[in-house]
Short mmCIF file of C-alpha atoms in Angstrom, two decimals:
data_model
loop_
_atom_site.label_atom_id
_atom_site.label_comp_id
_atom_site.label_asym_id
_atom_site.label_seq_id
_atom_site.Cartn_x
_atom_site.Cartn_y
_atom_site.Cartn_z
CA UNK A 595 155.06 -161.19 102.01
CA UNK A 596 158.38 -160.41 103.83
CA UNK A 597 160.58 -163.18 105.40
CA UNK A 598 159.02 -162.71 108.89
CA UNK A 599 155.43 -163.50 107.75
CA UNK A 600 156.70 -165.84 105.84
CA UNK A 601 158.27 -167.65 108.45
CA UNK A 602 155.25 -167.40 110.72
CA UNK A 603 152.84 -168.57 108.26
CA UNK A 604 155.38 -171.96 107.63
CA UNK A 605 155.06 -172.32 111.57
CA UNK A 606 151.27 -171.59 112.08
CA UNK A 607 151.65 -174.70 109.29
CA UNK A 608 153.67 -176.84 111.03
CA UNK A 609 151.65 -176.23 114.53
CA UNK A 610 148.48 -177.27 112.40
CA UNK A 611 149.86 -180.71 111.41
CA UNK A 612 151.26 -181.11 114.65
CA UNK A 613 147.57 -180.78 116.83
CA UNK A 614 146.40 -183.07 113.81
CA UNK A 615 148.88 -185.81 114.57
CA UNK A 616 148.05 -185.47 118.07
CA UNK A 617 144.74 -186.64 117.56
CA UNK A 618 145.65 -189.90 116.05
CA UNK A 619 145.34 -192.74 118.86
CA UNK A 620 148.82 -195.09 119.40
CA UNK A 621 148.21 -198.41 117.71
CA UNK A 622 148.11 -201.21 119.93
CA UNK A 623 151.64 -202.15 118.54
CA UNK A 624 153.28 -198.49 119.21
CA UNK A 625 152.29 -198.72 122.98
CA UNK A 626 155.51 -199.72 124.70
CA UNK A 627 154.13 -198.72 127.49
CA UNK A 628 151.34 -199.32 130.39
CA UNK A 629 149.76 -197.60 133.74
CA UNK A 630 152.79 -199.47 135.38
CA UNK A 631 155.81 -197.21 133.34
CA UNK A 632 157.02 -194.54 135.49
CA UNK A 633 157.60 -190.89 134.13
CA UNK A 634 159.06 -188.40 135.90
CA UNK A 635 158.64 -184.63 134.60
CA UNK A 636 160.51 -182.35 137.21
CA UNK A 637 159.36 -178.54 137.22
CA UNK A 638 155.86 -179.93 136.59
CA UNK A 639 153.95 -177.54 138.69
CA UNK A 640 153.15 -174.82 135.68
CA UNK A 641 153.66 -174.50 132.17
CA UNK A 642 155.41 -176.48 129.44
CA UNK A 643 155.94 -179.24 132.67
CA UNK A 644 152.76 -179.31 133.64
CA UNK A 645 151.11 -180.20 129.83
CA UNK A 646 153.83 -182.85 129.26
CA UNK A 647 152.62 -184.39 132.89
CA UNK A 648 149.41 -183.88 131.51
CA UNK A 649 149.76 -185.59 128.03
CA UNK A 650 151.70 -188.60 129.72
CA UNK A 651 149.46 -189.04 131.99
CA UNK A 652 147.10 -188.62 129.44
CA UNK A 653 148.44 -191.48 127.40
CA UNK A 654 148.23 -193.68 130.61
CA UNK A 655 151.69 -193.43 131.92
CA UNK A 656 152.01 -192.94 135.89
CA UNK A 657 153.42 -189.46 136.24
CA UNK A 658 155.61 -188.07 138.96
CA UNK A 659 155.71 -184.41 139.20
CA UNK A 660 157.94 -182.33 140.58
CA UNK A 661 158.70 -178.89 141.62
CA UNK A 662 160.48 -176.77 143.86
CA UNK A 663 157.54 -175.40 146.06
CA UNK A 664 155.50 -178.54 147.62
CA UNK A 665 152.24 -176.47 148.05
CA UNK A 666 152.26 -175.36 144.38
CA UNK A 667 153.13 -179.23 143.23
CA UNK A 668 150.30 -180.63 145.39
CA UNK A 669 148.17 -178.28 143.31
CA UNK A 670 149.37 -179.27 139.86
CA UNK A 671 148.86 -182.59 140.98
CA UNK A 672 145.24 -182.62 142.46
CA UNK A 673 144.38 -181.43 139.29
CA UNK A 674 145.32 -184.16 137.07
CA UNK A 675 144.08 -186.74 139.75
CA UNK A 676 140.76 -184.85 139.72
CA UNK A 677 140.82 -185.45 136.01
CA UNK A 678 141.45 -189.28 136.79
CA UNK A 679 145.24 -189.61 136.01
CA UNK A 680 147.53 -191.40 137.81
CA UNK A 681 149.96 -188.64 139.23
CA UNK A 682 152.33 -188.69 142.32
CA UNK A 683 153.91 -185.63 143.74
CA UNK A 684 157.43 -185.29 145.46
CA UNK A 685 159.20 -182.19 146.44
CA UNK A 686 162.47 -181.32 144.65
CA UNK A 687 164.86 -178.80 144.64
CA UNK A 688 166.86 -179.15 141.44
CA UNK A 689 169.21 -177.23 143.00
CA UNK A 690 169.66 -178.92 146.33
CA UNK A 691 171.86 -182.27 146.05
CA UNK A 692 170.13 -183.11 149.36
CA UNK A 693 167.00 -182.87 147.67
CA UNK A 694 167.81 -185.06 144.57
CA UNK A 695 169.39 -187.37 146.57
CA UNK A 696 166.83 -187.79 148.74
CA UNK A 697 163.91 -187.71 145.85
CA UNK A 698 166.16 -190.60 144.18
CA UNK A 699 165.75 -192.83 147.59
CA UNK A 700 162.13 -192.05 147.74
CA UNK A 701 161.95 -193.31 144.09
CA UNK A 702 163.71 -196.07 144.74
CA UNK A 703 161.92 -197.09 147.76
CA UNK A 704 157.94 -196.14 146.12
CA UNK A 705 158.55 -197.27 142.72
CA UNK A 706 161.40 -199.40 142.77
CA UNK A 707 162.52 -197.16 139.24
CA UNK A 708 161.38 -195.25 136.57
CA UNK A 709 161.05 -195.59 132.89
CA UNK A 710 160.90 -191.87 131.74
CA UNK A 711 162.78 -188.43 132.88
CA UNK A 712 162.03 -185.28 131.37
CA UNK A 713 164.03 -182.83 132.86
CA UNK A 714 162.41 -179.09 132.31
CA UNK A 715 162.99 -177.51 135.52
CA UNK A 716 164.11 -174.14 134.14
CA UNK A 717 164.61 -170.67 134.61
CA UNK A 718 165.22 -167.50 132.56
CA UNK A 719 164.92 -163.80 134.14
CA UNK A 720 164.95 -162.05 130.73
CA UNK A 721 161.97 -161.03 129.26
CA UNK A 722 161.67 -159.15 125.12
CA UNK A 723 164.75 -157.04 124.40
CA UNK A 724 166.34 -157.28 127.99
CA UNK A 725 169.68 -159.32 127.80
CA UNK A 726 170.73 -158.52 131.99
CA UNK A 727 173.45 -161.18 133.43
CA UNK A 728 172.03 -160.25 136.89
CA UNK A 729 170.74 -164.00 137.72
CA UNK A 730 173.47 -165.73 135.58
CA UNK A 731 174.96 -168.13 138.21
CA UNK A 732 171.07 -168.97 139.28
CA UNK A 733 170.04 -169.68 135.58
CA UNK A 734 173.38 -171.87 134.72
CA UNK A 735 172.91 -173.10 138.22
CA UNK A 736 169.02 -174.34 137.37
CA UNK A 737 169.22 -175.01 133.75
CA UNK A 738 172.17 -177.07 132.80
CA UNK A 739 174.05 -178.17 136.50
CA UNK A 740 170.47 -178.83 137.91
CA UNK A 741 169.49 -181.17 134.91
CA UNK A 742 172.99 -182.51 134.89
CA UNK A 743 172.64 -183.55 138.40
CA UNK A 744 169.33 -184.81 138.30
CA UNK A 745 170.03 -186.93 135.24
CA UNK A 746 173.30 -188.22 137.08
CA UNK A 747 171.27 -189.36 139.97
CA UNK A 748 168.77 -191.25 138.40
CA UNK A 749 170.09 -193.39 135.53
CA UNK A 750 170.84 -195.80 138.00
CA UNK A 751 167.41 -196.34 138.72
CA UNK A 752 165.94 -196.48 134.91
CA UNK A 753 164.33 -199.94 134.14
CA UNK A 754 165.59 -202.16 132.08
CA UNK A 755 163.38 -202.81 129.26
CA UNK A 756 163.62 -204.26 125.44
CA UNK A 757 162.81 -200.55 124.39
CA UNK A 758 165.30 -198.84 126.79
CA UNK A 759 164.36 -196.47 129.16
CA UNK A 760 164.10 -192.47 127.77
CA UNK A 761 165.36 -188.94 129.05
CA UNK A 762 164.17 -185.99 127.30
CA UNK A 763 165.78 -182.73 128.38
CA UNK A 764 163.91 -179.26 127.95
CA UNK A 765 166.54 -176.92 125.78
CA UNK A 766 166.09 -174.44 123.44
CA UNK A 767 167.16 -173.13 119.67
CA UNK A 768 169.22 -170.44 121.78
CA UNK A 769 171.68 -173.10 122.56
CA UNK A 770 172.83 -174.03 119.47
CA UNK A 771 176.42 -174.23 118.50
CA UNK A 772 175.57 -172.95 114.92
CA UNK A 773 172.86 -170.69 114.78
CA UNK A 774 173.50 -167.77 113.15
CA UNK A 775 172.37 -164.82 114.51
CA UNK A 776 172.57 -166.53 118.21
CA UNK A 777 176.19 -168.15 118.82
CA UNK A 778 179.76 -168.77 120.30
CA UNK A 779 182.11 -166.62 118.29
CA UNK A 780 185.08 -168.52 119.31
CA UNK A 781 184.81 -171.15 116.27
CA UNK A 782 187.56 -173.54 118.08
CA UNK A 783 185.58 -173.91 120.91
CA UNK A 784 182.49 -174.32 118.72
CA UNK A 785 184.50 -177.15 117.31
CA UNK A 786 185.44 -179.28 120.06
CA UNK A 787 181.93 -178.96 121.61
CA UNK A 788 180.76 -180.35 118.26
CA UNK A 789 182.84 -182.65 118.24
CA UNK A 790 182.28 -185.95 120.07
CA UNK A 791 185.74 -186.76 120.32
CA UNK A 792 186.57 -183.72 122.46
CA UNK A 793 183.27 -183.08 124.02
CA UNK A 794 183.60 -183.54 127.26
CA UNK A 795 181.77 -182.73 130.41
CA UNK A 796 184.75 -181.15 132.05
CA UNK A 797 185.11 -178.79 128.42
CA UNK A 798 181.19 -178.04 128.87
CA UNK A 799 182.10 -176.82 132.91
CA UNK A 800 184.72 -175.22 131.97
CA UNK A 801 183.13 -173.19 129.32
CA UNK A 802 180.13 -172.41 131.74
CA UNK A 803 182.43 -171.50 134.46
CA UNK A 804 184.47 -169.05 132.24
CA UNK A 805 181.30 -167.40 131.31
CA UNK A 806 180.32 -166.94 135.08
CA UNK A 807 183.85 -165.94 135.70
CA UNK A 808 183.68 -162.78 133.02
CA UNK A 809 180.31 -161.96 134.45
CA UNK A 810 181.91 -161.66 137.38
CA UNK A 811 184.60 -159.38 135.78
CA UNK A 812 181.88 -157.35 133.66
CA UNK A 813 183.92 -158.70 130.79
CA UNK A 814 181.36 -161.02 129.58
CA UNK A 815 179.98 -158.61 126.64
CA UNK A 816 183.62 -158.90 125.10
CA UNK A 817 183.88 -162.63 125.78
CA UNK A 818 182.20 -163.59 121.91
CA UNK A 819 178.88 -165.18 124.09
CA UNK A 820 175.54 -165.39 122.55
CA UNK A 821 174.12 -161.72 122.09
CA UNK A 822 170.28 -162.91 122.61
CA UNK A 823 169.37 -163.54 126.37
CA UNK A 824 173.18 -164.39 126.91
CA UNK A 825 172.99 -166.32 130.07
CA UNK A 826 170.02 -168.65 128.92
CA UNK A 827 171.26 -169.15 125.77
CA UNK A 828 175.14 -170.52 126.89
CA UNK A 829 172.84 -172.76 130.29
CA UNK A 830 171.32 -174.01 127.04
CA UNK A 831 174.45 -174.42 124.89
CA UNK A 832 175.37 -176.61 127.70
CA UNK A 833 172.20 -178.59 128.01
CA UNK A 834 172.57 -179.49 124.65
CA UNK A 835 175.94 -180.91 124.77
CA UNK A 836 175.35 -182.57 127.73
CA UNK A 837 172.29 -184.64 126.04
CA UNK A 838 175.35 -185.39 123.21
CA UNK A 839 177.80 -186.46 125.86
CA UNK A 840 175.33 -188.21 127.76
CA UNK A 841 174.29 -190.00 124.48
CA UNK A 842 177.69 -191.15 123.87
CA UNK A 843 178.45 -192.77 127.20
CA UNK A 844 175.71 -194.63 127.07
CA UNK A 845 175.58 -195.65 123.68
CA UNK A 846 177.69 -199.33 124.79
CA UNK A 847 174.93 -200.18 127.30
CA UNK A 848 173.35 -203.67 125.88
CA UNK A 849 169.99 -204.74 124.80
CA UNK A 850 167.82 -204.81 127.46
CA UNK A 851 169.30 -201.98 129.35
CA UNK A 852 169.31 -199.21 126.54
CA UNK A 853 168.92 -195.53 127.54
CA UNK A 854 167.99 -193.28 125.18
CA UNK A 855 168.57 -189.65 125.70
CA UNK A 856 167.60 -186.29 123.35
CA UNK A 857 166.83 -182.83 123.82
CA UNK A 858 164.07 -180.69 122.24
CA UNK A 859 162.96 -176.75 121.72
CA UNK A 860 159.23 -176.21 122.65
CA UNK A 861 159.72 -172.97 121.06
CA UNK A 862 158.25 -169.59 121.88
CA UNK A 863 155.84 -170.76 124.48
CA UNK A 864 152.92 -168.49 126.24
CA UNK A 865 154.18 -168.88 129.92
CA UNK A 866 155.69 -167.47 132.72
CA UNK A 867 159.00 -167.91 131.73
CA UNK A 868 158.20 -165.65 128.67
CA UNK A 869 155.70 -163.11 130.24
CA UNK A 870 153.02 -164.56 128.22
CA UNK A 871 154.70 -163.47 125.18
CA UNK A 872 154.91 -166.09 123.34
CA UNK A 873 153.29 -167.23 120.48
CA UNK A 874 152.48 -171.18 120.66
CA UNK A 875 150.76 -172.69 123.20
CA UNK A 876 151.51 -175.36 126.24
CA UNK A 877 150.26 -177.82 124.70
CA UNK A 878 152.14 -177.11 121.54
CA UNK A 879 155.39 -176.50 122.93
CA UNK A 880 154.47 -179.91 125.09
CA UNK A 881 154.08 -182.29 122.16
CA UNK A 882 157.82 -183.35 121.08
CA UNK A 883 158.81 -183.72 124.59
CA UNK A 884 155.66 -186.35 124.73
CA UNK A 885 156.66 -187.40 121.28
CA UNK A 886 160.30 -188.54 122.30
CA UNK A 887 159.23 -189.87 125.37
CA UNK A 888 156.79 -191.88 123.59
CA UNK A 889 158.59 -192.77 119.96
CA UNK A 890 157.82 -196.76 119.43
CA UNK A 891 160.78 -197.35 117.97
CA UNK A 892 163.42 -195.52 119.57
CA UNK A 893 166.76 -196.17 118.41
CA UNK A 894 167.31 -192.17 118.08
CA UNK A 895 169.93 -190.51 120.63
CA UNK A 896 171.76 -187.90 121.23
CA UNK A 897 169.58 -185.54 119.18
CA UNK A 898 168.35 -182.43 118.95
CA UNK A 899 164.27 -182.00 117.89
CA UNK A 900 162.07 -178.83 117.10
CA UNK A 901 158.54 -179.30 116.25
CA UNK A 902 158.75 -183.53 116.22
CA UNK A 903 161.47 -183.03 113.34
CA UNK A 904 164.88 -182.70 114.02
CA UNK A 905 167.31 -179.81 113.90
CA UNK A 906 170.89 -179.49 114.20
CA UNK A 907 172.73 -178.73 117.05
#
């Protein structure tokens, strides 16, 4: 058996235990949460969104999806109220800071707060071998600047609670600092985004903005960026260092009015975004987004998950 088969069988493994944990019931004791905790899964309308809406809701959470197209999010949503969850829709344009702002007010004003973001509005124009930069500034745009922004607006309205509020952010193995077929190849800069004492957000701007700036140029392909779906991959990078950032600054909040923040990979999943290509489901690519959002005893932040275990950045 060769290394890929290998590899596939370990997953097709791992997937197994994963559906089988699924169908274990939270203990009375593990539920920190009730029909009146507010979720809010933006890009909800298809997809990996729309199962981790579904799940939520699922569990008994009160769901709030979003997406950028109101007809297509009323849709998404009828569905899960015609399976008897309790889903709202709102219109949001992760893109728009008019439209977060005013999706944050609505909030504010409907549900006086929320208790759970999962940010996995998203984008990526590449599909198998193709690696074009054409939609760069859209993806970085969407990916990374969209969930910064969104996640910016919002933490002022997470509830306290004695088990802190949670953000989960969509991301992806692409992004990782370390990988090694998929990574930076300027090891300096690799270093101070590892490193929390020189992350910063304006060194994760920066690094995004030089990337746009040699795509600009058509110097990118010298520039030492990821090789695999390059403009996904660094939107990604950048994600991921965010959620570390993010996890540091509020790391001094006190008891009571914890937030708890983390980023996952729902790995190769069979959706638009990948053609249909891929080779887990929804569902499946769903469950460690639900898991973090869920985890009973969440002191974990600031990490990075794949398949409910966790991987490093």
């Amino acid at each position: 058996m060769g290394r890929k088969e290998r590899a596939k069988e370990r997953r097709e493994k791992r997937l197994q235990e994963i559906s089988l944990l699924r169908t274990i019931p939270y203990s009375d004791h593990q539920r920190w949460w009730s029909s009146e905790t507010v979720a809010v899964v933006t890009g909800g309308n298809r997809g990996i969104g729309f199962e981790i809406a579904r799940q939520l809701a699922d569990h008994g959470l009160t769901v709030i999806l979003t997406s950028r197209e109101s007809s297509t999010g009323l849709e998404a949503a009828n569905v899960l109220k015609e399976l008897g969850f309790s889903v709202d829709f709102h219109q949001l344009d992760v893109l728009d800071s008019l439209s977060i702002k005013k999706f944050a007010e609505w909030i504010e004003q409907t549900y006086g707060g929320i208790d759970v973001l999962v940010n996995n509005a998203g984008v990526n124009y590449n599909l198998g071998s193709d690696n074009s930069v054409e939609h760069a500034q859209n993806v970085v745009a969407t990916n990374y600047y969209g969930t910064k922004n969104v996640t910016q607006s919002l933490i002022p309205l997470m509830r306290p609670s004695a088990v802190g509020a949670r953000i989960v952010n969509v991301s992806s193995r692409l992004g990782r600092l370390n990988g090694r077929r998929n990574r930076l190849e300027d090891k300096d800069l690799r270093e101070k985004l590892a490193n929390l004492e020189t992350l910063s957000e304006e060194l994760i701007d920066r690094t995004v903005s030089t990337f746009l700036q040699q795509v600009e140029e058509g110097t990118y392909t010298s520039g030492g960026w990821p090789q695999m779906f390059t403009d996904y991959s660094v939107s990604k990078l950048a994600v991921n260092a965010f959620t570390r950032l993010m996890a540091k600054m509020l790391s001094d909040r006190p008891d009571g009015m914890k937030i708890y923040i983390n980023c996952y990979c729902p790995g190769w999943v069979k959706t638009a975004m990948t053609g249909w290509a891929g080779n887990i489901s929804a569902e499946d690519g769903a469950d460690t987004g639900v898991w973090l959002a869920l985890l009973p005893d969440q002191a974990i932040t600031g990490k990075f998950f794949a398949e409910r275990r966790e991987v490093n950045f």
